[in-house]
PDB file of C-alpha atoms in Angstrom:
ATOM      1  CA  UNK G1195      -5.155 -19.443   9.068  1.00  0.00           C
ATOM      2  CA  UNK G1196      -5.739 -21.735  11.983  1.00  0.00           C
ATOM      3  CA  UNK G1197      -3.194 -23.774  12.153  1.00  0.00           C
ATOM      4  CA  UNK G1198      -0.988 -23.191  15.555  1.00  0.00           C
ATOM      5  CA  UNK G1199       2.285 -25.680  15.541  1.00  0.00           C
ATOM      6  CA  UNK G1200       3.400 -23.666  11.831  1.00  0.00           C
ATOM      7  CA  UNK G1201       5.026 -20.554  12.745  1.00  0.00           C
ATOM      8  CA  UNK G1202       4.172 -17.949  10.381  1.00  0.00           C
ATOM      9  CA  UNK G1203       7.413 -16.983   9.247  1.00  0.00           C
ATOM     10  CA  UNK G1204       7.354 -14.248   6.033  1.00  0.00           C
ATOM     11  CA  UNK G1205      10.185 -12.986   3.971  1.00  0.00           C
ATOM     12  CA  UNK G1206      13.187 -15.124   3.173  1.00  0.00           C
ATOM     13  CA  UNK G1207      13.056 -18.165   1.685  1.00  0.00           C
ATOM     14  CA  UNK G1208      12.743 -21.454   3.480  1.00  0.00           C
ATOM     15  CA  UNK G1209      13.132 -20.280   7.267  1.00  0.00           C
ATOM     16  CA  UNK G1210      17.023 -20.142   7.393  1.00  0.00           C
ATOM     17  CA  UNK G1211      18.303 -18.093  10.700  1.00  0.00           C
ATOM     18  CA  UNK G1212      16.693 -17.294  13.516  1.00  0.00           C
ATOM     19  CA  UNK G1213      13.013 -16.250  13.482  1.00  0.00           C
ATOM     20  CA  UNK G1214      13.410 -12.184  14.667  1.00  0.00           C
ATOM     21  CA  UNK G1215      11.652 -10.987  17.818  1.00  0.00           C
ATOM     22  CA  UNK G1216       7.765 -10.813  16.501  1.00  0.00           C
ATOM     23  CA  UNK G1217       7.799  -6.696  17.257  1.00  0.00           C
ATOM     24  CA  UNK G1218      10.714  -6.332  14.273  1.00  0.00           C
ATOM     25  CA  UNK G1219       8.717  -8.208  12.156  1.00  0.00           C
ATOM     26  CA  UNK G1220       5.362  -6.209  12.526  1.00  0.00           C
ATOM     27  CA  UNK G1221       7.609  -2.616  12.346  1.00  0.00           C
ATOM     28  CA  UNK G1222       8.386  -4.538   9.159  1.00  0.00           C
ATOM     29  CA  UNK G1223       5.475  -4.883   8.087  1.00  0.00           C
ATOM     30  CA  UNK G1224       3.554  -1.648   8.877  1.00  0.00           C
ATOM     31  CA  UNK G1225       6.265  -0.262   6.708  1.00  0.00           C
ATOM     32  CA  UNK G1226       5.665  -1.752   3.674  1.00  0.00           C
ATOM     33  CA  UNK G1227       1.933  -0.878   4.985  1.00  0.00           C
ATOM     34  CA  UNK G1228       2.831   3.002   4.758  1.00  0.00           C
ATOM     35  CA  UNK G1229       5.039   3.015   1.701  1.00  0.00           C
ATOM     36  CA  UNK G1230       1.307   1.026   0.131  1.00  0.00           C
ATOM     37  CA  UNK G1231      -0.387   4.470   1.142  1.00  0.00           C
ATOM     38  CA  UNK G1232       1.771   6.651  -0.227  1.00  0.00           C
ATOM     39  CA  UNK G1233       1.958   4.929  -3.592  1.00  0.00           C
ATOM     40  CA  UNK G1234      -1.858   5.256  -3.070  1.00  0.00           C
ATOM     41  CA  UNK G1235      -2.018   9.206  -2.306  1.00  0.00           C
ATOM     42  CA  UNK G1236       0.236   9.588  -5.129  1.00  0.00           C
ATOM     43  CA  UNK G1237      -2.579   7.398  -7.556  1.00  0.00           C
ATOM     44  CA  UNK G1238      -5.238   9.798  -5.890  1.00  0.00           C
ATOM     45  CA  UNK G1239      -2.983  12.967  -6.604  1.00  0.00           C
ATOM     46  CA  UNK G1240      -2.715  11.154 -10.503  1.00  0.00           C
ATOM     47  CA  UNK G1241      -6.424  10.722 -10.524  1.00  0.00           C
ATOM     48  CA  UNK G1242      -6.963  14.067  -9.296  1.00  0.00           C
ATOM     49  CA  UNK G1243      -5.008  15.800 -12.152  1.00  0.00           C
ATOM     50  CA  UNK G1244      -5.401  13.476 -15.028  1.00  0.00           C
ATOM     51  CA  UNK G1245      -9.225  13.420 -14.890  1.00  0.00           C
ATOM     52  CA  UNK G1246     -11.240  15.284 -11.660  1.00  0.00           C
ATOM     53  CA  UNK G1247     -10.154  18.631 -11.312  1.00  0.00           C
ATOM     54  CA  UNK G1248     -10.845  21.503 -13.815  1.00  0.00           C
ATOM     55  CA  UNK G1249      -7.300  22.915 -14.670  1.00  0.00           C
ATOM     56  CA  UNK G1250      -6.815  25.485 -17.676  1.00  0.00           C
ATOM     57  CA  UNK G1251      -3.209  23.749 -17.991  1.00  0.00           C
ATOM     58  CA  UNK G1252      -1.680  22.428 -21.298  1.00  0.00           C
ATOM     59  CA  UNK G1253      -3.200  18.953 -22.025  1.00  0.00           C
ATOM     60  CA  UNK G1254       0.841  17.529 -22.512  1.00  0.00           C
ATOM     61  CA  UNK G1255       1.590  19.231 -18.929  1.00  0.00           C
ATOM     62  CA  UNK G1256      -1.474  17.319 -17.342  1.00  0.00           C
ATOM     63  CA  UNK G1257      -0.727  14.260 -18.853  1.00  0.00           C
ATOM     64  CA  UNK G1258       3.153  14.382 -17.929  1.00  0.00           C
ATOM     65  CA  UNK G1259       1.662  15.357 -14.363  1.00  0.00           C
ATOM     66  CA  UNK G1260      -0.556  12.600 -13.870  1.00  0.00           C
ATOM     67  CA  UNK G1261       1.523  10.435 -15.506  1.00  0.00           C
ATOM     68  CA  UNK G1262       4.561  11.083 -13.599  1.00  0.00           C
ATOM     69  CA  UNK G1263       2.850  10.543 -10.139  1.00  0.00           C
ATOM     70  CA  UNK G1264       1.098   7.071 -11.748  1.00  0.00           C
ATOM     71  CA  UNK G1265       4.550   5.974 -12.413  1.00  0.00           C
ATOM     72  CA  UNK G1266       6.341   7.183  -8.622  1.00  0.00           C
ATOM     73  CA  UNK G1267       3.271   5.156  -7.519  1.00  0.00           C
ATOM     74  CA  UNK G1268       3.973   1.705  -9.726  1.00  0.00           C
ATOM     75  CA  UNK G1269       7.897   1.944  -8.531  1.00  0.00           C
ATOM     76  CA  UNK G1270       7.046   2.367  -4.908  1.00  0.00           C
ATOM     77  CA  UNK G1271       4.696  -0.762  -4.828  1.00  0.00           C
ATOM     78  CA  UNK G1272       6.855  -3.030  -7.362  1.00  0.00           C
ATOM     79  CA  UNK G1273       9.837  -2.027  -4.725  1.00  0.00           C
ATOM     80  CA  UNK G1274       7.627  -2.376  -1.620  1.00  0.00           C
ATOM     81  CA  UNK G1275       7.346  -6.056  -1.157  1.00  0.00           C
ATOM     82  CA  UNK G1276      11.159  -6.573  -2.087  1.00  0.00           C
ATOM     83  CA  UNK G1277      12.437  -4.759   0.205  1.00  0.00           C
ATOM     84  CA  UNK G1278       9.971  -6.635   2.795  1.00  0.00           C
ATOM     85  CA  UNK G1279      11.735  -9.667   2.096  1.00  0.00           C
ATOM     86  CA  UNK G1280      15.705  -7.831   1.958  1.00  0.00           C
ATOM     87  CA  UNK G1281      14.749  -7.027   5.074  1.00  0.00           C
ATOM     88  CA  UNK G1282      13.105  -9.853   6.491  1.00  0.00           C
ATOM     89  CA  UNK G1283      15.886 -12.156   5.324  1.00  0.00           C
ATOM     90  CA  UNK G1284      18.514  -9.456   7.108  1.00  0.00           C
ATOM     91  CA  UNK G1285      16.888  -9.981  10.208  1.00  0.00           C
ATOM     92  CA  UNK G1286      16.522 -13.821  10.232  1.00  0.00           C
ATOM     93  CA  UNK G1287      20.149 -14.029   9.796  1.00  0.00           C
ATOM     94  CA  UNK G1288      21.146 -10.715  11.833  1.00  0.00           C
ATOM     95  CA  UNK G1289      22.975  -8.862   9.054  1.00  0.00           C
ATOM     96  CA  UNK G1290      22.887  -5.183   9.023  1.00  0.00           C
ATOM     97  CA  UNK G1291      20.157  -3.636   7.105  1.00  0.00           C
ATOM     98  CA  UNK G1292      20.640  -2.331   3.900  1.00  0.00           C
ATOM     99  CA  UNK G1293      20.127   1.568   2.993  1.00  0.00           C
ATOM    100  CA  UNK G1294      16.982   1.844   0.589  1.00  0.00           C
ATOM    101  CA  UNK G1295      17.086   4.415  -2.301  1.00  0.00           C
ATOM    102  CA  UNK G1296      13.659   4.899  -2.714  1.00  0.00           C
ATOM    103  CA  UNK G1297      12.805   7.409  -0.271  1.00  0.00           C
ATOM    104  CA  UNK G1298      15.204   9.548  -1.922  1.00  0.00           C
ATOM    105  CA  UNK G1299      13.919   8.363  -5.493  1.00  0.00           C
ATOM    106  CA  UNK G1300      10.560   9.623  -4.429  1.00  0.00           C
ATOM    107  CA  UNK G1301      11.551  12.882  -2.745  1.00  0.00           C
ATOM    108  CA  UNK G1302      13.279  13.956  -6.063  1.00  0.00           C
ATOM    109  CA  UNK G1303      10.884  13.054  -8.178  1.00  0.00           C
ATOM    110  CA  UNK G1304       7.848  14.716  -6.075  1.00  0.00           C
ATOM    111  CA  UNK G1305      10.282  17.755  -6.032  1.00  0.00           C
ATOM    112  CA  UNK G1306      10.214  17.429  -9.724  1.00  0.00           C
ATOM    113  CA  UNK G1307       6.726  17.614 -10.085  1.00  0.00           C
ATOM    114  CA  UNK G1308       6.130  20.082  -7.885  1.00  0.00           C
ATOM    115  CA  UNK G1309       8.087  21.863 -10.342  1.00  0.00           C
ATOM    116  CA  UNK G1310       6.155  21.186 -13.564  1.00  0.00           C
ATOM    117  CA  UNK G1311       2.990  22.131 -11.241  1.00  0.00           C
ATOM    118  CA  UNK G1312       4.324  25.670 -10.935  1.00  0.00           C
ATOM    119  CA  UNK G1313       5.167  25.751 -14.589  1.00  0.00           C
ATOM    120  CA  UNK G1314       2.115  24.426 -15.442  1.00  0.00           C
ATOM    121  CA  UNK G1315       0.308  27.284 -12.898  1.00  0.00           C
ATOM    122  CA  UNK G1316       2.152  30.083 -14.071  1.00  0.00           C
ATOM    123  CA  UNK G1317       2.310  29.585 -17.682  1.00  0.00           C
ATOM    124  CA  UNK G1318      -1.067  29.561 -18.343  1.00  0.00           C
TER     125      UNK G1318
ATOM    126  CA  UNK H1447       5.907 -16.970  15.446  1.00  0.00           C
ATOM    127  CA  UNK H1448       3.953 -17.169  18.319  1.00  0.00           C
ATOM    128  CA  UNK H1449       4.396 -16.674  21.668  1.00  0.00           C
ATOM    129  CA  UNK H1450       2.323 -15.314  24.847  1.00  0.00           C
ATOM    130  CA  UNK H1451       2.318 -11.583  24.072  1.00  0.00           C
ATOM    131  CA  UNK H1452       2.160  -9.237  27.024  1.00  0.00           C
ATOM    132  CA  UNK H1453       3.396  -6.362  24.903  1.00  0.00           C
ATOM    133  CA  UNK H1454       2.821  -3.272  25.834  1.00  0.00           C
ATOM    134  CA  UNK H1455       3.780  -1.266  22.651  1.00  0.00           C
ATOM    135  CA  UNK H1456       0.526  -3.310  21.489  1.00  0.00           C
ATOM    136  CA  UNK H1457       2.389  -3.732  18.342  1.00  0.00           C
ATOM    137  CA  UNK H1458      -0.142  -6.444  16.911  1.00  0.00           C
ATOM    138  CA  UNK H1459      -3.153  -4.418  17.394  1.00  0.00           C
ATOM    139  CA  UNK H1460      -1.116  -1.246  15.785  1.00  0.00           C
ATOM    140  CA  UNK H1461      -0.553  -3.698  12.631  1.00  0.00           C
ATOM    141  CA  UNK H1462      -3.987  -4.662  12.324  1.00  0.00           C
ATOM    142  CA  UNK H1463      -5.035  -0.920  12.369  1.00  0.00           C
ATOM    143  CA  UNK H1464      -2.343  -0.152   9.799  1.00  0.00           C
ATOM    144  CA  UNK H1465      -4.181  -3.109   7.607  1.00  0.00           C
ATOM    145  CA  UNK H1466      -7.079  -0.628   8.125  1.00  0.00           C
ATOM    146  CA  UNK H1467      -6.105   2.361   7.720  1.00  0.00           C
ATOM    147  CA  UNK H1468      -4.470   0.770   4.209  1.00  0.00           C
ATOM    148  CA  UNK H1469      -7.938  -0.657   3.341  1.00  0.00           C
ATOM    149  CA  UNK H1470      -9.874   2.358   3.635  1.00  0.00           C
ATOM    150  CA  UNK H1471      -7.331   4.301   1.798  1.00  0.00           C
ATOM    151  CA  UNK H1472      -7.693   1.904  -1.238  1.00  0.00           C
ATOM    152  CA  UNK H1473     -11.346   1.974  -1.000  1.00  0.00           C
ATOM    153  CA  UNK H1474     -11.570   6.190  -1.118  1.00  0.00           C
ATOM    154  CA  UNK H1475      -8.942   5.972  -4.142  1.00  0.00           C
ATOM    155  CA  UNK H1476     -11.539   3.841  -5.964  1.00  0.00           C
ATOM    156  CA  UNK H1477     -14.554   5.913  -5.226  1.00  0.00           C
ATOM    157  CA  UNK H1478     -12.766   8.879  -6.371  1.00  0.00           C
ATOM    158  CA  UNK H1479     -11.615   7.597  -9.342  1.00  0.00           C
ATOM    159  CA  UNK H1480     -15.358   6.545  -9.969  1.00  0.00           C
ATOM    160  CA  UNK H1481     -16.228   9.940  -9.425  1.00  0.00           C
ATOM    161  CA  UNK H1482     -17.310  12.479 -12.761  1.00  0.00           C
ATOM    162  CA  UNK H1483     -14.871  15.341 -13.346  1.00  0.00           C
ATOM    163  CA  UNK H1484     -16.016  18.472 -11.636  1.00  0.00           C
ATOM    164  CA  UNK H1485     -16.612  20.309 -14.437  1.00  0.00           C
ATOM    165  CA  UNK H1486     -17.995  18.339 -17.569  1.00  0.00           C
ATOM    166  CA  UNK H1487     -17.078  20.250 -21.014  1.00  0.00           C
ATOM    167  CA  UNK H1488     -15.019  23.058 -21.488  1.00  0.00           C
ATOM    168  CA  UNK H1489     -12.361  21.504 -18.866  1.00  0.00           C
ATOM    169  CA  UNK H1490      -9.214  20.140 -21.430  1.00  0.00           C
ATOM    170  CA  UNK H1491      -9.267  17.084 -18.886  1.00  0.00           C
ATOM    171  CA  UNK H1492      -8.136  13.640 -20.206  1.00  0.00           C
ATOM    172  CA  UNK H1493     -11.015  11.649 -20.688  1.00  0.00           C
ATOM    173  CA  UNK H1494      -9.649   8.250 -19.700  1.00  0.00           C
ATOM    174  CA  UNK H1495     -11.972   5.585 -19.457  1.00  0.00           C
ATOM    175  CA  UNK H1496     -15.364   5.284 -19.881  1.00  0.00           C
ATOM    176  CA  UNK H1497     -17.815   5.482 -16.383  1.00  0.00           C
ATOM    177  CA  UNK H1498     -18.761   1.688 -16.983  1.00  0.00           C
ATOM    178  CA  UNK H1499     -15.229   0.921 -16.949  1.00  0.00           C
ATOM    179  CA  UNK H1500     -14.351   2.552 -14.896  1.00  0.00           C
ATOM    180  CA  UNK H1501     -17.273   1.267 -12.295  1.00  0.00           C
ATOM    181  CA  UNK H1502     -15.659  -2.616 -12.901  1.00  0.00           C
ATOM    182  CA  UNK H1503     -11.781  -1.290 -11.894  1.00  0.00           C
ATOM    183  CA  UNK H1504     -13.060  -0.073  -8.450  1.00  0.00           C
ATOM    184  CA  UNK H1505     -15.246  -2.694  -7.990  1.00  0.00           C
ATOM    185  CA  UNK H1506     -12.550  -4.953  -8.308  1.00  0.00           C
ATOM    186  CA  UNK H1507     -10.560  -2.597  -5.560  1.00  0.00           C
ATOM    187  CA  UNK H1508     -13.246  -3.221  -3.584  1.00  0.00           C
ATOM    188  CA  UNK H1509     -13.031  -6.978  -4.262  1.00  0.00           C
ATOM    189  CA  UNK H1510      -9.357  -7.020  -3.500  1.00  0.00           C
ATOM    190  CA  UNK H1511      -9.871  -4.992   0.089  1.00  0.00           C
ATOM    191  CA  UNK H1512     -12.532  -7.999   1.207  1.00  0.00           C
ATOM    192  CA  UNK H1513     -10.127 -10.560   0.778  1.00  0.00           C
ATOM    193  CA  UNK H1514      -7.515  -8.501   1.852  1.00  0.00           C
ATOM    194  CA  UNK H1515      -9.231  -7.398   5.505  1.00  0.00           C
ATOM    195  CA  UNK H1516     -11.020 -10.745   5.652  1.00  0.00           C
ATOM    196  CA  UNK H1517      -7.730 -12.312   5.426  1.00  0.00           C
ATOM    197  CA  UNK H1518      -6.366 -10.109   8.303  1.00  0.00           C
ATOM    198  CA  UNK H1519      -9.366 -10.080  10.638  1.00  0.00           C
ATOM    199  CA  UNK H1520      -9.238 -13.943  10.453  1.00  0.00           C
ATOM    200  CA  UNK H1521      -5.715 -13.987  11.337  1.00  0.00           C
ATOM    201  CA  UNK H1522      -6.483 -11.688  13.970  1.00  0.00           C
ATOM    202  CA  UNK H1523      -9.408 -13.640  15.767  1.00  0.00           C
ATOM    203  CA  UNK H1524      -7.601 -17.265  15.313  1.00  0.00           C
ATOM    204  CA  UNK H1525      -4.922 -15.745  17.677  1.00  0.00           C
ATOM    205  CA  UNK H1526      -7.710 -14.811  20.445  1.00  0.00           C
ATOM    206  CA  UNK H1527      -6.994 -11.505  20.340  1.00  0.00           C
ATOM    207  CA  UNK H1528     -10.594 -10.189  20.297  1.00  0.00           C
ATOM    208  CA  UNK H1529     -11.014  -9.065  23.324  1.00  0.00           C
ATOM    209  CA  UNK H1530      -9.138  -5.064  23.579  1.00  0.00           C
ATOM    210  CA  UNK H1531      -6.900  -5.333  25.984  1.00  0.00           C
ATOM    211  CA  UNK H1532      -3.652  -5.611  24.783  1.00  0.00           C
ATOM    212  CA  UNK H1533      -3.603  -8.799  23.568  1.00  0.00           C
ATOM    213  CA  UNK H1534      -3.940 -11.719  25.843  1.00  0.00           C
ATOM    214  CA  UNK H1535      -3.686 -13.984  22.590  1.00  0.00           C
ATOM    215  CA  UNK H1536      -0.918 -15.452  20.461  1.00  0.00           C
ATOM    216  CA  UNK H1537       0.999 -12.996  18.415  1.00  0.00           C
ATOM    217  CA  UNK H1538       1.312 -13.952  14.724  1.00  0.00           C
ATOM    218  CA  UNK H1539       3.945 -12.519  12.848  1.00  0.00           C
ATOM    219  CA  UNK H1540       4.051 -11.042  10.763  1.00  0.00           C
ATOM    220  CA  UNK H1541      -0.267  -9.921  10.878  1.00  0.00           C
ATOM    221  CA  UNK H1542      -0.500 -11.008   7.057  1.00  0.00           C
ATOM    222  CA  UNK H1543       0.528 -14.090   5.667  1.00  0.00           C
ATOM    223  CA  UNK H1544       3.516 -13.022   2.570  1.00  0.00           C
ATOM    224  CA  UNK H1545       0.796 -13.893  -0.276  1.00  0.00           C
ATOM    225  CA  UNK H1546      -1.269 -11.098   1.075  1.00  0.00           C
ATOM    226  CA  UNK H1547       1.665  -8.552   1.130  1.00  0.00           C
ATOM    227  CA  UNK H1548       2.275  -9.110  -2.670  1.00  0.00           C
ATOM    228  CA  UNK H1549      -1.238  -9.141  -3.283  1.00  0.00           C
ATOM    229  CA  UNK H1550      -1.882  -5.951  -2.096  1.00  0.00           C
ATOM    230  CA  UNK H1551       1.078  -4.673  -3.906  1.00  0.00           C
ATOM    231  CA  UNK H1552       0.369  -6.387  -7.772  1.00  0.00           C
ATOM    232  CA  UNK H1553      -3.395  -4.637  -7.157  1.00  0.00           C
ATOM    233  CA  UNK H1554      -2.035  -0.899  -6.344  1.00  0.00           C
ATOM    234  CA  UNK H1555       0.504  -1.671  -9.201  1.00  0.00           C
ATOM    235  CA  UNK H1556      -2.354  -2.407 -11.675  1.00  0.00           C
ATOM    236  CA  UNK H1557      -4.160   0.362 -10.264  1.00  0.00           C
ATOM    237  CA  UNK H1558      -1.478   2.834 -11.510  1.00  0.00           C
ATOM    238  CA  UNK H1559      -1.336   0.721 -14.368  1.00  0.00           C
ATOM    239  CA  UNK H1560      -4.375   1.185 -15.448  1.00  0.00           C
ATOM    240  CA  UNK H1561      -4.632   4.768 -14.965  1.00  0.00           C
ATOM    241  CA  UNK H1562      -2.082   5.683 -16.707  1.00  0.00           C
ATOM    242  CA  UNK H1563      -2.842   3.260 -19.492  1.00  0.00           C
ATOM    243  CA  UNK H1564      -6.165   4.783 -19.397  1.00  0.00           C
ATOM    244  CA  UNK H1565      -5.018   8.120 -19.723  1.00  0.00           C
ATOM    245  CA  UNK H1566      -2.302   7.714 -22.959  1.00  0.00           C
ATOM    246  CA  UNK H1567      -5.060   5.303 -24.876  1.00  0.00           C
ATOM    247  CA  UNK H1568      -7.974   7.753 -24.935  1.00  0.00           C
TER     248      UNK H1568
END
């Protein structure tokens, strides 16, 4: 995109407040850039577990495995790009930012499948 | 926005590496979802799809990362910022334009999607 007088300006709709100093808007954006790989090392772990690696589990505890880190993955990048925008549109118009749930969504529900992984392990 | 950047946290160029480092990441997911179990028979693994199916998903990841780094590195150069030092060019931000953030999103969504789909259906 070459077109110089526009100013890019993301997140929000229309361009109401003040555009934010470019560095907040980058740190915005390399966020939602890191929460993208970790939905996407949570689709390698499902790959890894649904289909790649030889384990003598139970085919249901594979599949609730796998299926359960597809799913972490699917939340984190449906809630990525919204909370992009929440916080975009905080900054333009210099409100507070708002707590996000999701790193604790995903810590619990890692923790949970750590869990069935053990089971899974030691059951066998 | 744009202004003269003499930033020294050289937060565009760490953006544009982020872009990157996301690319590759998407590109490795693909090839190892292309990849044949380790073990063929005798493993209990979940079939999923077939190999020619699953050949077209990752080509389309692959599809999805050109237009996704071509979009970036074009934003990138149209600010002059190819020379490395620091950025003597414009600064853009943010790097991507907003169509490419939800675009990268809806294709790791359908990734997931797909696997899993893959997975229940066989």
């Amino acid at each position: 995109m070459s077109a110089p007088a526009s100013p890019a300006s993301g997140g929000g709709r229309g361009s109401e407040g003040a555009e934010p100093d470019y560095r907040f808007t980058l740190a915005n954006e390399r966020t939602f850039l890191a929460w993208i790989r970790t939905a996407l090392a949570l689709i390698a772990g499902s790959v890894a577990v649904l289909h790649l690696v030889p384990l003598d589990w139970a085919p249901v505890m594979r599949m609730v495995v796998g299926l359960a880190l597809a799913g972490l993955a699917v939340v984190i990048s449906v809630h990525a790009p919204l909370r992009w925008i929440r916080v975009q549109r905080a900054m333009r118009l210099q409100r507070s930012l708002s707590l996000s749930v999701l790193p604790v969504v995903i810590a619990v529900g890692v923790a949970l499948v750590c869990v069935v992984v053990l089971l899974g392990t030691y059951q066998s | 926005m744009r202004r003269r950047s003499g930033d020294p946290g050289l937060q565009p160029e760490r953006t544009l590496l982020s872009w990157q480092r996301t690319v590759a990441l998407i590109i490795v997911v693909a090839l190892l979802y292309v990849r044949d179990p380790f073990q063929s028979g005798g493993s209990n693994a979940v079939a999923g799809l077939d190999p020619p199916q699953r050949v077209a998903v990752a080509a389309l990841a692959v599809v999805v990362s050109g237009v996704l780094i071509a979009h970036v590195r074009r934003r990138w150069r149209a600010c002059g910022n190819e020379g490395r030092d620091g950025g003597v060019g414009w600064v853009v931000a943010p790097l991507a334009r907003p169509w490419a953030l939800f675009f990268v999103s809806a294709g790791v969504a359908g990734f997931g999607v797909v696997i899993a789909a893959g997975a229940v259906l066989d």
